[in-house]
């Protein structure tokens, strides 16, 4: 997985791992004892909380990095696919509130 810096509305907020292969997307955050600050899955339009033990902050993003929808995903729940979503950002619960991330926010990823 690649590591990058996550910017929310041009503010650096966290390190982000990028899962951009079939294998890294399939693994996602499953079975990890320690969660990264953030994980970007791309291409991806929906995620599930199967086998997860804790809720996650999840943002559904357009190709240009606009947050289409943000929510807390509970274990065993599923996000509803939405038009224009091509990538998904996951983070520990409470991260989005700290970062000021919400629907309409613009995200950018800078290679570390």
CSV table of N, CA, C and O in Angstrom, one decimal:
chain,number,residue,atom,x,y,z
A,1,UNK,N,0.8,-1.2,0.0
A,1,UNK,CA,0.0,0.0,0.0
A,1,UNK,C,0.9,1.2,0.0
A,1,UNK,O,1.9,1.3,0.7
A,2,UNK,N,0.4,2.2,-0.7
A,2,UNK,CA,1.1,3.5,-0.8
A,2,UNK,C,0.7,4.4,0.4
A,2,UNK,O,-0.4,4.3,0.9
A,3,UNK,N,1.6,5.3,0.9
A,3,UNK,CA,1.3,6.2,2.0
A,3,UNK,C,1.4,7.6,1.4
A,3,UNK,O,2.3,8.0,0.7
A,4,UNK,N,0.4,8.4,1.8
A,4,UNK,CA,0.2,9.8,1.3
A,4,UNK,C,-0.2,10.7,2.5
A,4,UNK,O,-0.6,10.2,3.5
A,5,UNK,N,-0.2,12.0,2.2
A,5,UNK,CA,-0.8,12.9,3.2
A,5,UNK,C,-2.2,13.3,2.7
A,5,UNK,O,-2.4,13.6,1.6
A,6,UNK,N,-3.1,13.3,3.6
A,6,UNK,CA,-4.5,13.7,3.4
A,6,UNK,C,-4.7,15.1,3.7
A,6,UNK,O,-4.4,15.6,4.8
A,7,UNK,N,-5.3,15.9,2.7
A,7,UNK,CA,-5.7,17.3,2.9
A,7,UNK,C,-7.2,17.4,2.9
A,7,UNK,O,-7.8,16.8,2.0
A,8,UNK,N,-7.8,18.1,3.8
A,8,UNK,CA,-9.2,18.4,3.8
A,8,UNK,C,-9.4,19.9,3.7
A,8,UNK,O,-8.9,20.6,4.5
A,9,UNK,N,-10.0,20.3,2.6
A,9,UNK,CA,-10.2,21.7,2.2
A,9,UNK,C,-8.8,22.4,2.4
A,9,UNK,O,-8.7,23.4,3.0
A,10,UNK,N,-7.8,21.8,1.8
A,10,UNK,CA,-6.4,22.3,1.7
A,10,UNK,C,-5.6,22.3,3.0
A,10,UNK,O,-4.6,22.9,3.1
A,11,UNK,N,-6.2,21.7,4.1
A,11,UNK,CA,-5.5,21.6,5.3
A,11,UNK,C,-5.0,20.2,5.5
A,11,UNK,O,-5.7,19.2,5.4
A,12,UNK,N,-3.7,20.0,5.8
A,12,UNK,CA,-3.2,18.6,6.1
A,12,UNK,C,-3.7,18.1,7.4
A,12,UNK,O,-3.7,18.8,8.4
A,13,UNK,N,-4.3,16.9,7.4
A,13,UNK,CA,-4.9,16.4,8.6
A,13,UNK,C,-4.4,15.0,9.0
A,13,UNK,O,-4.5,14.7,10.2
A,14,UNK,N,-3.9,14.2,8.1
A,14,UNK,CA,-3.5,12.8,8.5
A,14,UNK,C,-2.7,12.2,7.4
A,14,UNK,O,-2.7,12.5,6.2
A,15,UNK,N,-2.0,11.1,7.8
A,15,UNK,CA,-1.4,10.2,6.9
A,15,UNK,C,-2.5,9.3,6.4
A,15,UNK,O,-3.4,8.9,7.1
A,16,UNK,N,-2.4,8.9,5.1
A,16,UNK,CA,-3.4,8.1,4.5
A,16,UNK,C,-2.8,6.9,3.7
A,16,UNK,O,-1.9,7.2,2.9
A,17,UNK,N,-3.2,5.7,4.0
A,17,UNK,CA,-2.8,4.6,3.1
A,17,UNK,C,-3.7,4.5,1.9
A,17,UNK,O,-4.9,4.8,2.1
A,18,UNK,N,-3.1,4.2,0.8
A,18,UNK,CA,-4.0,4.0,-0.4
A,18,UNK,C,-4.0,2.6,-0.8
A,18,UNK,O,-3.0,2.0,-1.1
A,19,UNK,N,-5.2,2.0,-0.9
A,19,UNK,CA,-5.4,0.7,-1.3
A,19,UNK,C,-6.0,0.7,-2.8
A,19,UNK,O,-7.1,1.1,-3.0
A,20,UNK,N,-5.1,0.5,-3.7
A,20,UNK,CA,-5.5,0.6,-5.1
A,20,UNK,C,-5.3,-0.6,-6.0
A,20,UNK,O,-5.2,-0.5,-7.2
A,21,UNK,N,-5.1,-1.7,-5.3
A,21,UNK,CA,-5.1,-3.0,-6.1
A,21,UNK,C,-6.3,-3.9,-5.6
A,21,UNK,O,-6.8,-3.6,-4.5
A,22,UNK,N,-6.6,-4.9,-6.3
A,22,UNK,CA,-7.7,-5.8,-5.9
A,22,UNK,C,-7.4,-6.4,-4.5
A,22,UNK,O,-8.3,-6.4,-3.6
A,23,UNK,N,-6.2,-6.8,-4.3
A,23,UNK,CA,-5.8,-7.4,-3.0
A,23,UNK,C,-5.9,-6.4,-1.8
A,23,UNK,O,-6.5,-6.7,-0.8
A,24,UNK,N,-5.3,-5.2,-2.0
A,24,UNK,CA,-5.3,-4.3,-0.9
A,24,UNK,C,-6.7,-3.7,-0.6
A,24,UNK,O,-7.0,-3.5,0.5
A,25,UNK,N,-7.5,-3.6,-1.7
A,25,UNK,CA,-8.9,-3.1,-1.5
A,25,UNK,C,-9.7,-4.2,-0.7
A,25,UNK,O,-10.5,-3.9,0.2
A,26,UNK,N,-9.5,-5.5,-1.1
A,26,UNK,CA,-10.2,-6.6,-0.5
A,26,UNK,C,-9.9,-6.7,1.0
A,26,UNK,O,-10.7,-7.0,1.8
A,27,UNK,N,-8.6,-6.5,1.3
A,27,UNK,CA,-8.2,-6.6,2.7
A,27,UNK,C,-8.7,-5.4,3.5
A,27,UNK,O,-9.2,-5.5,4.6
A,28,UNK,N,-8.6,-4.2,2.9
A,28,UNK,CA,-9.1,-3.0,3.6
A,28,UNK,C,-8.5,-2.9,5.0
A,28,UNK,O,-7.3,-3.0,5.3
A,29,UNK,N,-9.4,-2.7,6.0
A,29,UNK,CA,-9.1,-2.7,7.4
A,29,UNK,C,-9.4,-4.0,8.2
A,29,UNK,O,-9.2,-4.0,9.4
A,30,UNK,N,-9.8,-5.0,7.4
A,30,UNK,CA,-10.1,-6.3,8.1
A,30,UNK,C,-9.0,-6.8,8.9
A,30,UNK,O,-7.8,-6.9,8.4
A,31,UNK,N,-9.3,-7.3,10.1
A,31,UNK,CA,-8.4,-8.0,10.9
A,31,UNK,C,-7.2,-7.2,11.4
A,31,UNK,O,-6.2,-7.8,11.9
A,32,UNK,N,-7.2,-5.9,11.3
A,32,UNK,CA,-6.1,-5.1,11.8
A,32,UNK,C,-6.3,-4.8,13.2
A,32,UNK,O,-7.4,-4.4,13.6
A,33,UNK,N,-5.2,-5.0,14.0
A,33,UNK,CA,-5.3,-4.7,15.4
A,33,UNK,C,-5.2,-3.2,15.7
A,33,UNK,O,-5.8,-2.6,16.6
A,34,UNK,N,-4.4,-2.5,14.8
A,34,UNK,CA,-4.1,-1.1,14.9
A,34,UNK,C,-4.6,-0.5,13.6
A,34,UNK,O,-4.1,-0.9,12.5
A,35,UNK,N,-5.5,0.5,13.6
A,35,UNK,CA,-6.0,1.1,12.4
A,35,UNK,C,-5.1,2.3,12.0
A,35,UNK,O,-4.5,3.0,12.8
A,36,UNK,N,-4.9,2.5,10.7
A,36,UNK,CA,-4.1,3.6,10.2
A,36,UNK,C,-5.0,4.9,10.5
A,36,UNK,O,-6.2,4.8,10.7
A,37,UNK,N,-4.3,6.1,10.3
A,37,UNK,CA,-5.1,7.3,10.5
A,37,UNK,C,-6.2,7.4,9.5
A,37,UNK,O,-7.3,7.9,9.8
A,38,UNK,N,-6.0,6.9,8.2
A,38,UNK,CA,-7.0,6.9,7.2
A,38,UNK,C,-6.6,5.9,6.1
A,38,UNK,O,-5.4,5.6,5.9
A,39,UNK,N,-7.6,5.3,5.4
A,39,UNK,CA,-7.4,4.4,4.3
A,39,UNK,C,-8.3,4.9,3.2
A,39,UNK,O,-9.5,5.0,3.3
A,40,UNK,N,-7.7,5.0,2.0
A,40,UNK,CA,-8.4,5.4,0.8
A,40,UNK,C,-8.5,4.2,-0.1
A,40,UNK,O,-7.4,3.6,-0.4
A,41,UNK,N,-9.7,3.8,-0.5
A,41,UNK,CA,-9.9,2.7,-1.4
A,41,UNK,C,-10.3,3.2,-2.7
A,41,UNK,O,-11.3,3.9,-2.8
A,42,UNK,N,-9.5,2.9,-3.8
A,42,UNK,CA,-9.9,3.3,-5.1
A,42,UNK,C,-9.4,2.4,-6.2
A,42,UNK,O,-8.3,1.8,-6.0
A,43,UNK,N,-10.2,2.1,-7.2
A,43,UNK,CA,-11.6,2.5,-7.3
A,43,UNK,C,-12.5,1.7,-6.4
A,43,UNK,O,-12.2,0.6,-6.0
A,44,UNK,N,-13.5,2.4,-5.9
A,44,UNK,CA,-14.4,1.8,-4.9
A,44,UNK,C,-15.7,2.7,-4.8
A,44,UNK,O,-15.5,3.9,-4.9
A,45,UNK,N,-16.9,2.1,-4.8
A,45,UNK,CA,-18.1,2.9,-4.7
A,45,UNK,C,-18.9,2.6,-3.4
A,45,UNK,O,-19.8,3.4,-3.1
A,46,UNK,N,-18.6,1.6,-2.7
A,46,UNK,CA,-19.3,1.2,-1.5
A,46,UNK,C,-18.5,0.3,-0.6
A,46,UNK,O,-17.6,-0.4,-1.2
A,47,UNK,N,-18.7,0.3,0.7
A,47,UNK,CA,-17.9,-0.6,1.6
A,47,UNK,C,-18.9,-1.2,2.6
A,47,UNK,O,-20.0,-0.8,2.7
A,48,UNK,N,-18.4,-2.2,3.2
A,48,UNK,CA,-19.2,-2.9,4.2
A,48,UNK,C,-18.4,-3.0,5.5
A,48,UNK,O,-17.2,-2.9,5.5
A,49,UNK,N,-19.1,-3.3,6.6
A,49,UNK,CA,-18.5,-3.4,7.9
A,49,UNK,C,-18.4,-4.9,8.4
A,49,UNK,O,-18.3,-5.1,9.6
A,50,UNK,N,-18.5,-5.8,7.4
A,50,UNK,CA,-18.5,-7.2,7.8
A,50,UNK,C,-17.1,-7.6,8.5
A,50,UNK,O,-16.1,-7.1,8.0
A,51,UNK,N,-17.2,-8.3,9.6
A,51,UNK,CA,-16.1,-8.7,10.4
A,51,UNK,C,-15.4,-7.6,11.1
A,51,UNK,O,-14.4,-7.8,11.8
A,52,UNK,N,-15.9,-6.3,11.0
A,52,UNK,CA,-15.3,-5.2,11.8
A,52,UNK,C,-15.8,-5.3,13.2
A,52,UNK,O,-16.9,-5.6,13.5
A,53,UNK,N,-14.9,-4.9,14.1
A,53,UNK,CA,-15.3,-4.9,15.5
A,53,UNK,C,-15.6,-3.5,16.0
A,53,UNK,O,-16.2,-3.4,17.1
A,54,UNK,N,-15.3,-2.5,15.3
A,54,UNK,CA,-15.5,-1.1,15.7
A,54,UNK,C,-16.2,-0.3,14.6
A,54,UNK,O,-16.0,-0.6,13.4
A,55,UNK,N,-17.0,0.7,14.9
A,55,UNK,CA,-17.5,1.6,13.8
A,55,UNK,C,-16.4,2.4,13.2
A,55,UNK,O,-15.3,2.6,13.8
A,56,UNK,N,-16.6,2.9,12.0
A,56,UNK,CA,-15.6,3.7,11.3
A,56,UNK,C,-16.3,4.9,10.7
A,56,UNK,O,-17.5,4.9,10.3
A,57,UNK,N,-15.5,6.0,10.5
A,57,UNK,CA,-16.0,7.1,9.7
A,57,UNK,C,-15.7,6.7,8.3
A,57,UNK,O,-14.6,6.2,8.0
A,58,UNK,N,-16.7,7.0,7.4
A,58,UNK,CA,-16.6,6.6,6.0
A,58,UNK,C,-17.1,7.8,5.2
A,58,UNK,O,-18.1,8.3,5.4
A,59,UNK,N,-16.3,8.1,4.2
A,59,UNK,CA,-16.7,9.2,3.2
A,59,UNK,C,-16.7,8.6,1.8
A,59,UNK,O,-15.7,8.0,1.4
A,60,UNK,N,-17.7,8.8,1.1
A,60,UNK,CA,-17.8,8.4,-0.3
A,60,UNK,C,-17.4,9.6,-1.2
A,60,UNK,O,-18.0,10.7,-1.0
A,61,UNK,N,-16.5,9.4,-2.1
A,61,UNK,CA,-15.8,10.6,-2.8
A,61,UNK,C,-16.0,10.4,-4.3
A,61,UNK,O,-16.0,9.3,-4.9
A,62,UNK,N,-16.1,11.6,-4.9
A,62,UNK,CA,-16.2,11.6,-6.4
A,62,UNK,C,-14.7,11.6,-6.9
A,62,UNK,O,-13.8,11.6,-6.1
A,63,UNK,N,-14.6,11.4,-8.2
A,63,UNK,CA,-13.2,11.4,-8.8
A,63,UNK,C,-12.4,12.5,-8.5
A,63,UNK,O,-11.2,12.4,-8.3
A,64,UNK,N,-12.9,13.7,-8.4
A,64,UNK,CA,-12.2,15.0,-8.1
A,64,UNK,C,-12.0,15.2,-6.6
A,64,UNK,O,-11.4,16.2,-6.2
A,65,UNK,N,-12.4,14.2,-5.7
A,65,UNK,CA,-12.1,14.3,-4.3
A,65,UNK,C,-13.2,15.1,-3.5
A,65,UNK,O,-12.9,15.3,-2.3
A,66,UNK,N,-14.3,15.3,-4.1
A,66,UNK,CA,-15.4,16.0,-3.3
A,66,UNK,C,-16.1,14.9,-2.5
A,66,UNK,O,-16.4,13.8,-3.0
A,67,UNK,N,-16.4,15.2,-1.2
A,67,UNK,CA,-17.1,14.3,-0.4
A,67,UNK,C,-18.6,14.3,-0.8
A,67,UNK,O,-19.3,15.4,-0.6
A,68,UNK,N,-19.1,13.2,-1.3
A,68,UNK,CA,-20.5,13.1,-1.7
A,68,UNK,C,-21.4,12.8,-0.5
A,68,UNK,O,-22.5,13.3,-0.4
A,69,UNK,N,-20.9,12.0,0.4
A,69,UNK,CA,-21.6,11.5,1.6
A,69,UNK,C,-20.6,11.1,2.6
A,69,UNK,O,-19.6,10.5,2.3
A,70,UNK,N,-20.9,11.4,3.9
A,70,UNK,CA,-20.1,10.9,5.0
A,70,UNK,C,-21.0,10.4,6.1
A,70,UNK,O,-22.1,10.9,6.3
A,71,UNK,N,-20.5,9.3,6.7
A,71,UNK,CA,-21.3,8.6,7.7
A,71,UNK,C,-20.4,7.8,8.7
A,71,UNK,O,-19.2,7.6,8.4
A,72,UNK,N,-21.0,7.4,9.8
A,72,UNK,CA,-20.4,6.4,10.7
A,72,UNK,C,-20.9,5.1,10.2
A,72,UNK,O,-22.1,4.9,10.2
A,73,UNK,N,-20.0,4.2,9.9
A,73,UNK,CA,-20.4,2.8,9.5
A,73,UNK,C,-20.3,1.9,10.6
A,73,UNK,O,-19.1,1.7,11.2
A,74,UNK,N,-21.3,1.3,11.1
A,74,UNK,CA,-21.3,0.4,12.2
A,74,UNK,C,-20.9,-1.0,11.7
A,74,UNK,O,-21.1,-1.3,10.5
A,75,UNK,N,-20.3,-1.8,12.6
A,75,UNK,CA,-20.0,-3.2,12.2
A,75,UNK,C,-21.2,-3.9,11.6
A,75,UNK,O,-22.3,-3.7,12.0
A,76,UNK,N,-20.9,-4.6,10.5
A,76,UNK,CA,-21.9,-5.4,9.7
A,76,UNK,C,-22.8,-4.5,8.9
A,76,UNK,O,-23.7,-5.1,8.1
A,77,UNK,N,-22.7,-3.2,8.9
A,77,UNK,CA,-23.5,-2.4,8.0
A,77,UNK,C,-22.9,-2.2,6.6
A,77,UNK,O,-21.7,-2.7,6.4
A,78,UNK,N,-23.6,-1.6,5.7
A,78,UNK,CA,-23.1,-1.4,4.3
A,78,UNK,C,-23.5,0.0,3.9
A,78,UNK,O,-24.5,0.5,4.2
A,79,UNK,N,-22.6,0.6,3.1
A,79,UNK,CA,-22.9,1.9,2.6
A,79,UNK,C,-23.7,1.7,1.3
A,79,UNK,O,-23.5,0.7,0.6
A,80,UNK,N,-24.6,2.6,1.1
A,80,UNK,CA,-25.4,2.6,-0.1
A,80,UNK,C,-24.6,3.2,-1.3
A,80,UNK,O,-24.1,4.3,-1.1
A,81,UNK,N,-24.5,2.5,-2.4
A,81,UNK,CA,-23.8,3.1,-3.5
A,81,UNK,C,-24.5,4.4,-4.0
A,81,UNK,O,-25.8,4.5,-3.9
A,82,UNK,N,-23.8,5.4,-4.3
A,82,UNK,CA,-24.3,6.7,-4.8
A,82,UNK,C,-23.7,7.1,-6.1
A,82,UNK,O,-22.5,6.8,-6.4
A,83,UNK,N,-24.5,7.8,-6.9
A,83,UNK,CA,-24.0,8.2,-8.2
A,83,UNK,C,-22.8,9.1,-8.1
A,83,UNK,O,-22.7,10.0,-7.2
A,84,UNK,N,-21.8,8.8,-8.9
A,84,UNK,CA,-20.6,9.6,-9.0
A,84,UNK,C,-19.5,9.2,-8.0
A,84,UNK,O,-18.4,9.8,-8.0
A,85,UNK,N,-19.7,8.3,-7.2
A,85,UNK,CA,-18.7,7.8,-6.2
A,85,UNK,C,-17.7,6.9,-6.8
A,85,UNK,O,-18.1,5.9,-7.5
A,86,UNK,N,-16.4,7.2,-6.7
A,86,UNK,CA,-15.4,6.4,-7.3
A,86,UNK,C,-14.3,6.0,-6.3
A,86,UNK,O,-13.4,5.2,-6.7
A,87,UNK,N,-14.4,6.5,-5.1
A,87,UNK,CA,-13.4,6.2,-4.1
A,87,UNK,C,-14.0,6.4,-2.7
A,87,UNK,O,-15.0,7.1,-2.5
A,88,UNK,N,-13.5,5.6,-1.7
A,88,UNK,CA,-14.0,5.7,-0.4
A,88,UNK,C,-12.9,5.9,0.6
A,88,UNK,O,-11.8,5.2,0.5
A,89,UNK,N,-13.1,6.8,1.6
A,89,UNK,CA,-12.1,7.1,2.6
A,89,UNK,C,-12.7,6.5,3.9
A,89,UNK,O,-13.8,6.8,4.3
A,90,UNK,N,-11.8,5.7,4.6
A,90,UNK,CA,-12.2,5.2,5.9
A,90,UNK,C,-11.2,5.7,7.0
A,90,UNK,O,-10.0,5.9,6.7
A,91,UNK,N,-11.7,5.9,8.2
A,91,UNK,CA,-10.9,6.4,9.3
A,91,UNK,C,-11.5,6.0,10.6
A,91,UNK,O,-12.7,5.7,10.7
A,92,UNK,N,-10.8,6.0,11.7
A,92,UNK,CA,-11.3,5.7,13.0
A,92,UNK,C,-12.4,6.7,13.3
A,92,UNK,O,-12.4,7.9,13.0
A,93,UNK,N,-13.5,6.2,14.0
A,93,UNK,CA,-14.6,7.1,14.4
A,93,UNK,C,-14.1,8.3,15.2
A,93,UNK,O,-13.3,8.2,16.0
A,94,UNK,N,-14.7,9.5,14.8
A,94,UNK,CA,-14.3,10.7,15.4
A,94,UNK,C,-13.3,11.5,14.6
A,94,UNK,O,-13.1,12.7,14.8
A,95,UNK,N,-12.6,10.9,13.7
A,95,UNK,CA,-11.6,11.6,12.8
A,95,UNK,C,-12.2,12.7,12.0
A,95,UNK,O,-11.7,13.8,11.9
A,96,UNK,N,-13.4,12.4,11.3
A,96,UNK,CA,-14.0,13.4,10.4
A,96,UNK,C,-14.4,14.6,11.2
A,96,UNK,O,-14.2,15.7,10.7
A,97,UNK,N,-14.9,14.4,12.4
A,97,UNK,CA,-15.3,15.6,13.2
A,97,UNK,C,-14.0,16.5,13.5
A,97,UNK,O,-14.0,17.7,13.4
A,98,UNK,N,-12.9,15.8,13.9
A,98,UNK,CA,-11.7,16.5,14.2
A,98,UNK,C,-11.1,17.2,13.0
A,98,UNK,O,-10.6,18.3,13.1
A,99,UNK,N,-11.3,16.6,11.9
A,99,UNK,CA,-10.7,17.2,10.6
A,99,UNK,C,-11.7,18.2,10.0
A,99,UNK,O,-11.3,18.9,9.0
A,100,UNK,N,-12.9,18.3,10.4
A,100,UNK,CA,-13.9,19.2,9.8
A,100,UNK,C,-14.4,18.6,8.4
A,100,UNK,O,-14.8,19.4,7.6
A,101,UNK,N,-14.3,17.3,8.2
A,101,UNK,CA,-14.7,16.7,7.0
A,101,UNK,C,-16.2,16.4,7.0
A,101,UNK,O,-16.7,15.9,8.0
A,102,UNK,N,-16.9,16.8,5.9
A,102,UNK,CA,-18.3,16.6,5.8
A,102,UNK,C,-18.7,16.7,4.3
A,102,UNK,O,-17.8,17.0,3.5
A,103,UNK,N,-19.9,16.4,4.0
A,103,UNK,CA,-20.4,16.4,2.6
A,103,UNK,C,-20.0,17.8,2.0
A,103,UNK,O,-20.3,18.8,2.7
A,104,UNK,N,-19.4,17.8,0.9
A,104,UNK,CA,-19.0,19.0,0.2
A,104,UNK,C,-17.6,19.4,0.4
A,104,UNK,O,-17.0,20.2,-0.3
A,105,UNK,N,-16.9,18.8,1.4
A,105,UNK,CA,-15.5,19.0,1.6
A,105,UNK,C,-14.7,18.5,0.4
A,105,UNK,O,-15.1,17.6,-0.3
A,106,UNK,N,-13.6,19.1,0.2
A,106,UNK,CA,-12.7,18.7,-0.9
A,106,UNK,C,-11.4,18.1,-0.3
A,106,UNK,O,-10.8,18.6,0.5
A,107,UNK,N,-11.1,16.9,-0.8
A,107,UNK,CA,-10.0,16.1,-0.3
A,107,UNK,C,-8.9,16.1,-1.4
A,107,UNK,O,-9.2,16.0,-2.6
A,108,UNK,N,-7.7,16.1,-0.9
A,108,UNK,CA,-6.5,15.9,-1.8
A,108,UNK,C,-5.6,15.0,-1.2
A,108,UNK,O,-5.5,14.9,0.1
A,109,UNK,N,-4.8,14.3,-2.0
A,109,UNK,CA,-3.8,13.3,-1.5
A,109,UNK,C,-2.4,13.7,-2.1
A,109,UNK,O,-2.3,13.7,-3.3
A,110,UNK,N,-1.5,13.9,-1.2
A,110,UNK,CA,-0.1,14.3,-1.7
A,110,UNK,C,0.8,13.1,-1.3
A,110,UNK,O,0.9,12.7,-0.2
A,111,UNK,N,1.6,12.7,-2.3
A,111,UNK,CA,2.5,11.6,-2.1
A,111,UNK,C,3.6,11.9,-1.1
A,111,UNK,O,4.1,13.1,-1.1
A,112,UNK,N,3.8,11.0,-0.2
A,112,UNK,CA,4.8,11.2,0.9
A,112,UNK,C,6.2,11.0,0.4
A,112,UNK,O,6.4,10.3,-0.5
